[in-house]
PDB file of N, CA and C in Angstrom:
ATOM      1  N   LEU A   1       0.852  -1.171   0.000  1.00 66.00           N
ATOM      2  CA  LEU A   1       0.000   0.000   0.000  1.00 66.00           C
ATOM      3  C   LEU A   1       0.893   1.228   0.000  1.00 66.00           C
ATOM      4  N   GLY A   2       0.717   2.076  -0.966  1.00 72.00           N
ATOM      5  CA  GLY A   2       1.505   3.301  -1.045  1.00 72.00           C
ATOM      6  C   GLY A   2       0.718   4.485  -0.513  1.00 72.00           C
ATOM      7  N   ALA A   3       1.431   5.520  -0.159  1.00 77.00           N
ATOM      8  CA  ALA A   3       0.796   6.733   0.345  1.00 77.00           C
ATOM      9  C   ALA A   3       1.499   7.945  -0.236  1.00 77.00           C
ATOM     10  N   ILE A   4       0.762   9.033  -0.368  1.00 78.00           N
ATOM     11  CA  ILE A   4       1.315  10.286  -0.871  1.00 78.00           C
ATOM     12  C   ILE A   4       1.184  11.327   0.235  1.00 78.00           C
ATOM     13  N   VAL A   5       2.281  11.982   0.557  1.00 81.00           N
ATOM     14  CA  VAL A   5       2.281  13.045   1.559  1.00 81.00           C
ATOM     15  C   VAL A   5       2.239  14.368   0.812  1.00 81.00           C
ATOM     16  N   MET A   6       1.161  15.119   1.007  1.00 79.00           N
ATOM     17  CA  MET A   6       0.983  16.388   0.310  1.00 79.00           C
ATOM     18  C   MET A   6       1.317  17.540   1.255  1.00 79.00           C
ATOM     19  N   GLY A   7       1.451  18.744   0.698  1.00 80.00           N
ATOM     20  CA  GLY A   7       1.664  19.930   1.511  1.00 80.00           C
ATOM     21  C   GLY A   7       3.047  20.521   1.361  1.00 80.00           C
ATOM     22  N   ALA A   8       3.951  19.801   0.776  1.00 77.00           N
ATOM     23  CA  ALA A   8       5.295  20.322   0.533  1.00 77.00           C
ATOM     24  C   ALA A   8       5.370  20.830  -0.907  1.00 77.00           C
ATOM     25  N   ARG A   9       6.519  21.253  -1.321  1.00 82.00           N
ATOM     26  CA  ARG A   9       6.677  21.724  -2.708  1.00 82.00           C
ATOM     27  C   ARG A   9       6.453  20.603  -3.710  1.00 82.00           C
ATOM     28  N   VAL A  10       6.821  19.410  -3.316  1.00 79.00           N
ATOM     29  CA  VAL A  10       6.624  18.229  -4.168  1.00 79.00           C
ATOM     30  C   VAL A  10       5.986  17.134  -3.313  1.00 79.00           C
ATOM     31  N   PRO A  11       5.174  16.278  -3.926  1.00 80.00           N
ATOM     32  CA  PRO A  11       4.589  15.188  -3.146  1.00 80.00           C
ATOM     33  C   PRO A  11       5.649  14.143  -2.800  1.00 80.00           C
ATOM     34  N   ALA A  12       5.549  13.583  -1.617  1.00 86.00           N
ATOM     35  CA  ALA A  12       6.463  12.519  -1.191  1.00 86.00           C
ATOM     36  C   ALA A  12       5.716  11.194  -1.233  1.00 86.00           C
ATOM     37  N   VAL A  13       6.331  10.199  -1.820  1.00 88.00           N
ATOM     38  CA  VAL A  13       5.717   8.882  -1.938  1.00 88.00           C
ATOM     39  C   VAL A  13       6.293   7.978  -0.853  1.00 88.00           C
ATOM     40  N   LEU A  14       5.413   7.372  -0.075  1.00 86.00           N
ATOM     41  CA  LEU A  14       5.825   6.419   0.957  1.00 86.00           C
ATOM     42  C   LEU A  14       5.324   5.042   0.560  1.00 86.00           C
ATOM     43  N   SER A  15       6.210   4.086   0.570  1.00 88.00           N
ATOM     44  CA  SER A  15       5.797   2.725   0.235  1.00 88.00           C
ATOM     45  C   SER A  15       6.367   1.758   1.264  1.00 88.00           C
ATOM     46  N   SER A  16       5.763   0.614   1.332  1.00 89.00           N
ATOM     47  CA  SER A  16       6.205  -0.425   2.250  1.00 89.00           C
ATOM     48  C   SER A  16       7.302  -1.256   1.593  1.00 89.00           C
ATOM     49  N   ARG A  17       8.187  -1.799   2.401  1.00 91.00           N
ATOM     50  CA  ARG A  17       9.231  -2.676   1.855  1.00 91.00           C
ATOM     51  C   ARG A  17       8.619  -3.906   1.211  1.00 91.00           C
ATOM     52  N   GLY A  18       7.447  -4.296   1.665  1.00 92.00           N
ATOM     53  CA  GLY A  18       6.788  -5.479   1.135  1.00 92.00           C
ATOM     54  C   GLY A  18       6.022  -5.239  -0.155  1.00 92.00           C
ATOM     55  N   ASP A  19       5.903  -3.979  -0.574  1.00 91.00           N
ATOM     56  CA  ASP A  19       5.188  -3.672  -1.812  1.00 91.00           C
ATOM     57  C   ASP A  19       5.939  -4.214  -3.018  1.00 91.00           C
ATOM     58  N   SER A  20       5.186  -4.635  -3.999  1.00 92.00           N
ATOM     59  CA  SER A  20       5.810  -5.103  -5.237  1.00 92.00           C
ATOM     60  C   SER A  20       6.333  -3.907  -6.028  1.00 92.00           C
ATOM     61  N   THR A  21       7.183  -4.191  -6.980  1.00 93.00           N
ATOM     62  CA  THR A  21       7.721  -3.137  -7.840  1.00 93.00           C
ATOM     63  C   THR A  21       6.592  -2.438  -8.589  1.00 93.00           C
ATOM     64  N   LYS A  22       5.607  -3.201  -9.002  1.00 93.00           N
ATOM     65  CA  LYS A  22       4.462  -2.643  -9.730  1.00 93.00           C
ATOM     66  C   LYS A  22       3.687  -1.654  -8.853  1.00 93.00           C
ATOM     67  N   THR A  23       3.457  -2.011  -7.603  1.00 90.00           N
ATOM     68  CA  THR A  23       2.747  -1.131  -6.678  1.00 90.00           C
ATOM     69  C   THR A  23       3.525   0.151  -6.440  1.00 90.00           C
ATOM     70  N   LYS A  24       4.838   0.042  -6.287  1.00 90.00           N
ATOM     71  CA  LYS A  24       5.672   1.229  -6.084  1.00 90.00           C
ATOM     72  C   LYS A  24       5.612   2.143  -7.304  1.00 90.00           C
ATOM     73  N   LEU A  25       5.658   1.551  -8.492  1.00 92.00           N
ATOM     74  CA  LEU A  25       5.582   2.339  -9.724  1.00 92.00           C
ATOM     75  C   LEU A  25       4.240   3.055  -9.829  1.00 92.00           C
ATOM     76  N   TYR A  26       3.155   2.362  -9.485  1.00 90.00           N
ATOM     77  CA  TYR A  26       1.828   2.982  -9.520  1.00 90.00           C
ATOM     78  C   TYR A  26       1.727   4.126  -8.513  1.00 90.00           C
ATOM     79  N   SER A  27       2.338   3.987  -7.357  1.00 89.00           N
ATOM     80  CA  SER A  27       2.327   5.054  -6.355  1.00 89.00           C
ATOM     81  C   SER A  27       3.050   6.291  -6.871  1.00 89.00           C
ATOM     82  N   ILE A  28       4.181   6.088  -7.537  1.00 89.00           N
ATOM     83  CA  ILE A  28       4.938   7.205  -8.109  1.00 89.00           C
ATOM     84  C   ILE A  28       4.137   7.865  -9.224  1.00 89.00           C
ATOM     85  N   ALA A  29       3.492   7.062 -10.062  1.00 91.00           N
ATOM     86  CA  ALA A  29       2.684   7.609 -11.155  1.00 91.00           C
ATOM     87  C   ALA A  29       1.509   8.418 -10.608  1.00 91.00           C
ATOM     88  N   LEU A  30       0.868   7.934  -9.561  1.00 87.00           N
ATOM     89  CA  LEU A  30      -0.247   8.663  -8.955  1.00 87.00           C
ATOM     90  C   LEU A  30       0.227   9.988  -8.375  1.00 87.00           C
ATOM     91  N   ALA A  31       1.374   9.989  -7.718  1.00 87.00           N
ATOM     92  CA  ALA A  31       1.920  11.227  -7.159  1.00 87.00           C
ATOM     93  C   ALA A  31       2.236  12.229  -8.267  1.00 87.00           C
ATOM     94  N   ALA A  32       2.743  11.744  -9.390  1.00 88.00           N
ATOM     95  CA  ALA A  32       3.042  12.630 -10.517  1.00 88.00           C
ATOM     96  C   ALA A  32       1.763  13.252 -11.069  1.00 88.00           C
ATOM     97  N   LEU A  33       0.689  12.480 -11.141  1.00 89.00           N
ATOM     98  CA  LEU A  33      -0.592  13.014 -11.623  1.00 89.00           C
ATOM     99  C   LEU A  33      -1.167  14.040 -10.652  1.00 89.00           C
ATOM    100  N   VAL A  34      -1.085  13.756  -9.369  1.00 85.00           N
ATOM    101  CA  VAL A  34      -1.622  14.663  -8.356  1.00 85.00           C
ATOM    102  C   VAL A  34      -0.834  15.968  -8.336  1.00 85.00           C
ATOM    103  N   ALA A  35       0.459  15.908  -8.611  1.00 83.00           N
ATOM    104  CA  ALA A  35       1.318  17.095  -8.559  1.00 83.00           C
ATOM    105  C   ALA A  35       1.013  18.083  -9.679  1.00 83.00           C
ATOM    106  N   LYS A  36       0.392  17.623 -10.754  1.00 80.00           N
ATOM    107  CA  LYS A  36       0.114  18.510 -11.892  1.00 80.00           C
ATOM    108  C   LYS A  36      -0.968  19.453 -11.579  1.00 80.00           C
TER     109      LYS A  36
END
């Protein structure tokens, strides 16, 4: 499960060590969309 921390100049992505590579990539992609 990934999380996005908002409120800074850029969003910070937090992921669990147990997350798959695919889940981590999706979390980063979601943060990029939210940042726009």
